[in-house]
Backbone as ProteinMPNN parsed JSONL, in Angstrom:
{"seq_chain_A": "MASNPDFVQYVADQCAGAGEIAVKKMFGDYGIYCDGKIFGLICDDCFYLKPTEAVRTLLRTVELRPPYDGAKDYYLIADVDDRDYLAMLVSETCKALPEPKPKKKKKS", "coords_chain_A": {"N_chain_A": [[0.841, -1.177, 0.0], [0.657, 2.125, -0.936], [1.705, 5.401, 0.176], [-0.509, 8.06, 1.116], [-0.639, 10.978, -0.786], [-1.389, 13.399, 0.46], [-0.832, 12.932, 3.168], [1.939, 12.618, 3.013], [2.72, 15.196, 2.191], [1.841, 16.613, 4.426], [3.544, 15.628, 6.48], [5.992, 16.53, 5.446], [5.557, 19.31, 5.564], [5.311, 19.603, 8.331], [7.909, 19.104, 9.149], [9.322, 21.254, 8.282], [10.569, 23.28, 9.782], [13.173, 22.499, 10.193], [14.736, 22.931, 7.986], [15.256, 23.081, 4.408], [12.88, 21.118, 3.103], [12.314, 18.235, 1.179], [10.576, 15.823, -0.773], [10.882, 12.672, -2.341], [9.657, 10.407, -4.652], [10.02, 6.983, -4.216], [10.324, 3.726, -5.118], [7.555, 3.29, -4.925], [6.881, 4.438, -2.509], [8.111, 7.044, -0.347], [11.125, 8.988, -0.05], [12.465, 11.235, 2.315], [13.936, 14.402, 2.582], [16.275, 16.743, 3.988], [17.661, 19.773, 3.344], [19.009, 18.558, 1.208], [19.904, 16.147, 2.25], [19.106, 12.832, 2.892], [16.903, 11.806, 5.384], [14.908, 10.21, 6.259], [12.024, 8.026, 5.737], [8.831, 7.709, 4.185], [6.415, 5.487, 4.392], [3.627, 3.546, 3.581], [1.846, 5.359, 4.836], [3.202, 5.992, 7.196], [5.718, 7.543, 9.161], [9.159, 7.336, 9.125], [12.265, 7.573, 10.721], [15.749, 7.856, 10.177], [17.842, 5.866, 12.186], [19.772, 7.193, 14.839], [22.174, 7.491, 17.433], [22.281, 9.916, 18.751], [19.713, 10.96, 18.525], [18.097, 9.099, 19.684], [17.832, 9.433, 22.502], [16.24, 11.65, 22.561], [13.768, 10.96, 21.699], [10.291, 10.568, 22.31], [8.982, 8.159, 22.407], [10.551, 5.156, 21.831], [10.554, 3.277, 19.103], [11.511, 0.814, 17.087], [11.4, -0.345, 13.797], [11.187, -2.035, 10.625], [10.646, -0.099, 7.674], [9.723, -1.274, 5.366], [9.457, -4.55, 3.897], [12.409, -6.377, 4.329], [14.016, -4.214, 4.882], [16.327, -2.263, 6.906], [15.97, -1.537, 10.433], [14.194, 1.389, 11.373], [13.453, 4.406, 13.213], [10.15, 4.587, 14.173], [8.024, 7.229, 13.886], [5.367, 8.159, 15.41], [3.944, 10.365, 16.327], [3.184, 12.841, 14.486], [2.141, 15.326, 14.602], [3.203, 17.338, 16.167], [4.861, 19.987, 15.408], [7.234, 21.431, 16.216], [8.636, 19.502, 17.663], [9.085, 17.522, 15.663], [10.673, 19.013, 13.863], [12.931, 19.449, 15.455], [13.805, 16.789, 15.862], [14.415, 16.046, 13.21], [16.412, 17.921, 12.568], [18.445, 17.246, 14.454], [18.912, 14.598, 13.706], [19.916, 14.93, 11.105], [22.292, 16.316, 11.658], [23.773, 14.262, 12.769], [24.109, 12.473, 10.709], [26.175, 11.38, 7.947], [27.597, 13.563, 5.442], [26.08, 13.767, 2.193], [27.395, 11.922, -0.576], [29.162, 13.525, -3.209], [27.613, 13.888, -6.382], [28.585, 12.164, -9.311], [29.711, 13.65, -12.298], [28.143, 13.227, -15.398], [29.618, 11.783, -18.277], [29.903, 13.375, -21.395]], "CA_chain_A": [[0.0, 0.0, 0.0], [1.444, 3.351, -1.027], [1.302, 6.482, 1.07], [-1.399, 9.099, 0.622], [0.136, 12.199, -1.039], [-1.726, 14.43, 1.453], [-0.065, 12.607, 4.373], [3.343, 12.909, 2.696], [2.88, 16.65, 2.223], [1.659, 17.028, 5.815], [4.783, 15.343, 7.204], [7.004, 17.46, 4.939], [5.253, 20.622, 6.131], [5.585, 19.549, 9.769], [9.363, 19.061, 9.343], [9.899, 22.411, 7.589], [11.389, 24.099, 10.667], [14.546, 21.995, 10.225], [15.46, 23.341, 6.788], [14.524, 22.891, 3.149], [12.398, 19.741, 3.06], [11.872, 17.734, -0.124], [10.242, 14.404, -0.809], [11.071, 12.051, -3.653], [9.007, 9.106, -4.76], [11.003, 5.903, -4.329], [9.804, 2.373, -4.986], [6.153, 3.319, -4.535], [6.714, 5.284, -1.336], [8.835, 8.311, -0.423], [12.266, 9.38, 0.756], [12.3, 12.625, 2.746], [15.253, 15.028, 2.631], [16.43, 18.077, 4.554], [18.846, 20.408, 2.769], [19.668, 17.606, 0.319], [20.332, 14.938, 2.965], [17.969, 11.969, 3.211], [16.868, 11.521, 6.814], [13.832, 9.299, 6.622], [11.144, 7.447, 4.73], [7.395, 7.683, 4.443], [5.927, 4.251, 3.782], [2.311, 3.111, 4.07], [1.337, 6.412, 5.72], [3.965, 6.033, 8.446], [6.95, 8.315, 9.045], [10.3, 6.636, 9.705], [13.467, 8.398, 10.833], [16.983, 7.061, 10.259], [18.264, 5.78, 13.589], [21.064, 7.703, 15.297], [22.238, 7.489, 18.898], [22.018, 11.273, 19.23], [18.275, 11.214, 18.548], [17.425, 8.084, 20.51], [17.512, 9.99, 23.825], [15.275, 12.737, 22.389], [12.47, 10.407, 21.301], [9.286, 10.357, 23.359], [8.788, 6.713, 22.397], [11.508, 4.509, 20.932], [10.002, 2.094, 18.438], [12.281, 0.47, 15.892], [10.819, -1.366, 12.921], [11.529, -1.768, 9.226], [9.585, 0.578, 6.939], [9.231, -2.189, 4.333], [10.072, -5.878, 4.003], [13.814, -6.473, 3.972], [14.737, -2.985, 5.248], [16.865, -2.135, 8.259], [15.06, -0.851, 11.338], [14.175, 2.844, 11.495], [12.56, 4.856, 14.272], [8.801, 4.942, 13.763], [7.596, 8.461, 14.555], [3.905, 8.133, 15.333], [3.413, 11.696, 16.608], [3.612, 13.77, 13.434], [1.368, 16.558, 14.746], [3.967, 18.332, 16.917], [5.792, 20.572, 14.429], [8.523, 21.761, 16.833], [9.27, 18.213, 18.001], [9.582, 16.919, 14.424], [11.778, 19.819, 13.34], [14.093, 19.184, 16.304], [14.287, 15.436, 15.555], [15.025, 16.068, 11.873], [17.651, 18.687, 12.662], [19.448, 16.46, 15.174], [19.243, 13.434, 12.877], [20.767, 15.372, 10.001], [23.615, 16.627, 12.207], [24.47, 13.007, 13.067], [24.31, 11.692, 9.491], [27.275, 11.866, 7.107], [27.224, 14.369, 4.28], [25.899, 12.939, 1.001], [28.53, 11.908, -1.495], [28.877, 14.336, -4.393], [27.238, 13.107, -7.558], [29.575, 12.219, -10.384], [29.212, 14.249, -13.526], [28.043, 12.283, -16.53], [30.46, 12.12, -19.415], [29.085, 13.632, -22.58]], "C_chain_A": [[0.889, 1.243, 0.0], [0.902, 4.403, -0.068], [0.392, 7.479, 0.357], [-0.577, 10.37, 0.406], [-0.171, 13.325, -0.048], [-0.965, 14.203, 2.757], [1.409, 12.96, 4.174], [3.602, 14.417, 2.783], [2.741, 17.187, 3.64], [2.944, 16.812, 6.616], [5.887, 16.297, 6.749], [6.794, 18.857, 5.523], [5.596, 20.676, 7.618], [7.085, 19.596, 10.063], [10.06, 20.335, 8.875], [10.767, 23.302, 8.474], [12.851, 23.68, 10.711], [15.382, 22.476, 9.043], [14.598, 23.153, 5.561], [14.163, 21.41, 2.992], [11.927, 19.4, 1.649], [11.519, 16.265, 0.026], [10.428, 13.906, -2.235], [10.437, 10.678, -3.624], [10.077, 8.049, -5.02], [10.291, 4.575, -4.134], [8.363, 2.344, -4.482], [5.875, 4.109, -3.272], [7.672, 6.464, -1.462], [10.072, 8.344, 0.469], [12.055, 10.838, 1.122], [13.678, 13.201, 3.089], [15.187, 16.38, 3.333], [17.746, 18.649, 4.032], [19.685, 19.412, 1.966], [20.103, 16.299, 0.956], [19.103, 14.098, 3.315], [18.033, 11.6, 4.697], [15.781, 10.541, 7.196], [13.048, 8.808, 5.426], [9.698, 7.618, 5.164], [6.855, 6.499, 3.659], [4.595, 3.859, 4.414], [1.743, 4.065, 5.111], [1.937, 6.369, 7.114], [5.27, 6.778, 8.172], [8.057, 7.612, 9.815], [11.527, 7.532, 9.631], [14.681, 7.48, 10.914], [17.46, 7.027, 11.705], [19.664, 6.341, 13.816], [21.031, 7.701, 16.824], [21.893, 8.861, 19.461], [20.525, 11.531, 19.389], [17.542, 10.249, 19.474], [16.981, 8.659, 21.862], [16.469, 11.099, 23.753], [13.865, 12.237, 22.067], [11.541, 10.24, 22.496], [9.008, 8.872, 23.53], [9.77, 6.123, 21.4], [10.866, 3.239, 20.396], [10.774, 1.902, 17.144], [11.531, -0.591, 15.102], [11.175, -1.032, 11.477], [10.357, -1.096, 8.499], [8.979, -0.274, 5.816], [9.981, -3.5, 4.487], [11.515, -5.847, 3.519], [14.639, -5.247, 4.339], [15.335, -3.103, 6.64], [15.831, -1.414, 9.113], [15.282, 0.657, 11.32], [13.329, 3.174, 12.717], [11.205, 5.182, 13.652], [8.388, 6.166, 14.573], [6.077, 8.558, 14.377], [3.295, 9.517, 15.523], [3.947, 12.682, 15.573], [2.907, 15.117, 13.544], [2.109, 17.668, 15.489], [5.105, 18.857, 16.031], [7.175, 20.846, 15.024], [9.32, 20.504, 17.171], [9.86, 17.567, 16.744], [10.771, 17.691, 13.868], [13.057, 19.568, 14.138], [14.672, 17.795, 15.998], [15.004, 15.399, 14.206], [16.367, 16.785, 11.918], [18.76, 17.88, 13.332], [19.855, 15.208, 14.397], [20.215, 13.841, 11.776], [22.172, 15.753, 10.466], [24.439, 15.358, 12.398], [24.772, 12.176, 11.82], [25.476, 12.253, 8.679], [26.745, 12.713, 5.949], [27.034, 13.445, 3.079], [27.113, 13.02, 0.088], [28.188, 12.76, -2.706], [28.558, 13.433, -5.595], [28.313, 13.273, -8.626], [28.936, 12.837, -11.612], [29.204, 13.203, -14.615], [28.943, 12.754, -17.662], [29.575, 12.335, -20.629], [29.748, 13.152, -23.842]], "O_chain_A": [[1.77, 1.383, 0.848], [-0.22, 4.297, 0.427], [0.514, 7.705, -0.847], [0.119, 10.804, 1.323], [0.712, 14.128, 0.252], [-0.503, 15.156, 3.383], [2.044, 13.53, 5.06], [4.587, 14.851, 3.38], [3.449, 18.12, 4.018], [3.382, 17.703, 7.344], [6.636, 16.816, 7.577], [7.755, 19.511, 5.93], [6.112, 21.682, 8.104], [7.489, 20.081, 11.12], [11.269, 20.476, 9.055], [11.626, 24.017, 7.957], [13.689, 24.429, 11.214], [16.611, 22.431, 9.097], [13.373, 23.076, 5.648], [15.032, 20.565, 2.776], [11.228, 20.186, 1.009], [12.095, 15.555, 0.851], [10.168, 14.622, -3.202], [10.649, 9.892, -2.7], [10.917, 8.19, -5.909], [9.712, 4.336, -3.074], [7.996, 1.467, -3.7], [4.717, 4.422, -2.995], [8.015, 6.852, -2.579], [10.077, 7.812, 1.579], [11.52, 11.603, 0.32], [14.474, 12.574, 3.788], [14.171, 17.073, 3.277], [18.813, 18.076, 4.253], [20.914, 19.423, 2.036], [20.624, 15.424, 0.264], [18.171, 14.588, 3.954], [19.062, 11.149, 5.2], [15.732, 10.085, 8.338], [13.353, 9.12, 4.275], [9.388, 7.664, 6.354], [6.837, 6.505, 2.428], [4.459, 3.844, 5.637], [1.222, 3.636, 6.141], [1.262, 6.672, 8.098], [5.851, 6.661, 7.093], [7.918, 7.327, 11.005], [11.791, 8.166, 8.61], [14.664, 6.468, 11.614], [17.479, 8.059, 12.375], [20.609, 6.016, 13.097], [19.976, 7.889, 17.428], [21.283, 8.963, 20.526], [20.117, 12.252, 20.3], [16.47, 10.573, 19.986], [15.865, 8.393, 22.309], [15.874, 11.453, 24.771], [12.895, 12.989, 22.15], [11.971, 9.817, 23.569], [8.823, 8.385, 24.646], [9.813, 6.547, 20.245], [10.661, 2.266, 21.121], [10.698, 2.721, 16.228], [11.085, -1.598, 15.651], [11.436, 0.126, 11.149], [9.205, -1.485, 8.69], [7.858, -0.021, 5.374], [11.025, -3.551, 5.137], [11.804, -5.349, 2.431], [15.851, -5.243, 4.126], [14.911, -3.93, 7.447], [14.927, -0.76, 8.59], [16.416, 1.132, 11.26], [12.576, 2.33, 13.203], [11.126, 5.969, 12.709], [8.401, 6.136, 15.804], [5.582, 8.981, 13.333], [2.248, 9.817, 14.949], [5.01, 13.277, 15.75], [3.061, 15.965, 12.665], [1.686, 18.823, 15.445], [6.167, 18.242, 15.927], [8.186, 20.525, 14.399], [10.536, 20.46, 16.982], [11.005, 17.116, 16.758], [11.763, 17.093, 13.45], [14.142, 19.483, 13.563], [15.888, 17.641, 15.887], [16.069, 14.795, 14.076], [17.351, 16.299, 11.36], [19.885, 17.836, 12.835], [21.018, 14.807, 14.432], [21.22, 13.168, 11.547], [23.141, 15.532, 9.74], [25.656, 15.37, 12.213], [25.603, 11.269, 11.87], [25.739, 13.455, 8.715], [25.59, 12.584, 5.541], [27.743, 12.446, 2.953], [27.77, 14.057, -0.005], [27.055, 12.729, -3.186], [29.155, 12.373, -5.782], [28.87, 14.354, -8.82], [27.773, 12.581, -11.924], [30.129, 12.4, -14.741], [29.025, 13.943, -17.966], [28.627, 11.587, -20.868], [29.185, 13.295, -24.927]]}, "name": "protein", "num_of_chains": 1, "seq": "MASNPDFVQYVADQCAGAGEIAVKKMFGDYGIYCDGKIFGLICDDCFYLKPTEAVRTLLRTVELRPPYDGAKDYYLIADVDDRDYLAMLVSETCKALPEPKPKKKKKS"}
């Protein structure tokens, strides 16, 4: 089951306090990015955050589960209605994640 586009947009809007948020459709669901760095997934109308030790202590509820069959565990963030909380989680997650590798230029 794919995610509802309205839910995806709602989560993106809720995370906007952390930076420039973008979503990209991936394999029927969505990757969610902040300032070009992927920090989570939206699958089956659930929001998943990449796990980092820095964020674990900030979570109200720690629930790890895979967003789709065969995936590694992510933090399931059930409370998507608290905008400040989500922005803080996204910001701290992105600080703990490595910078994305630069894309190679295609040869012409």
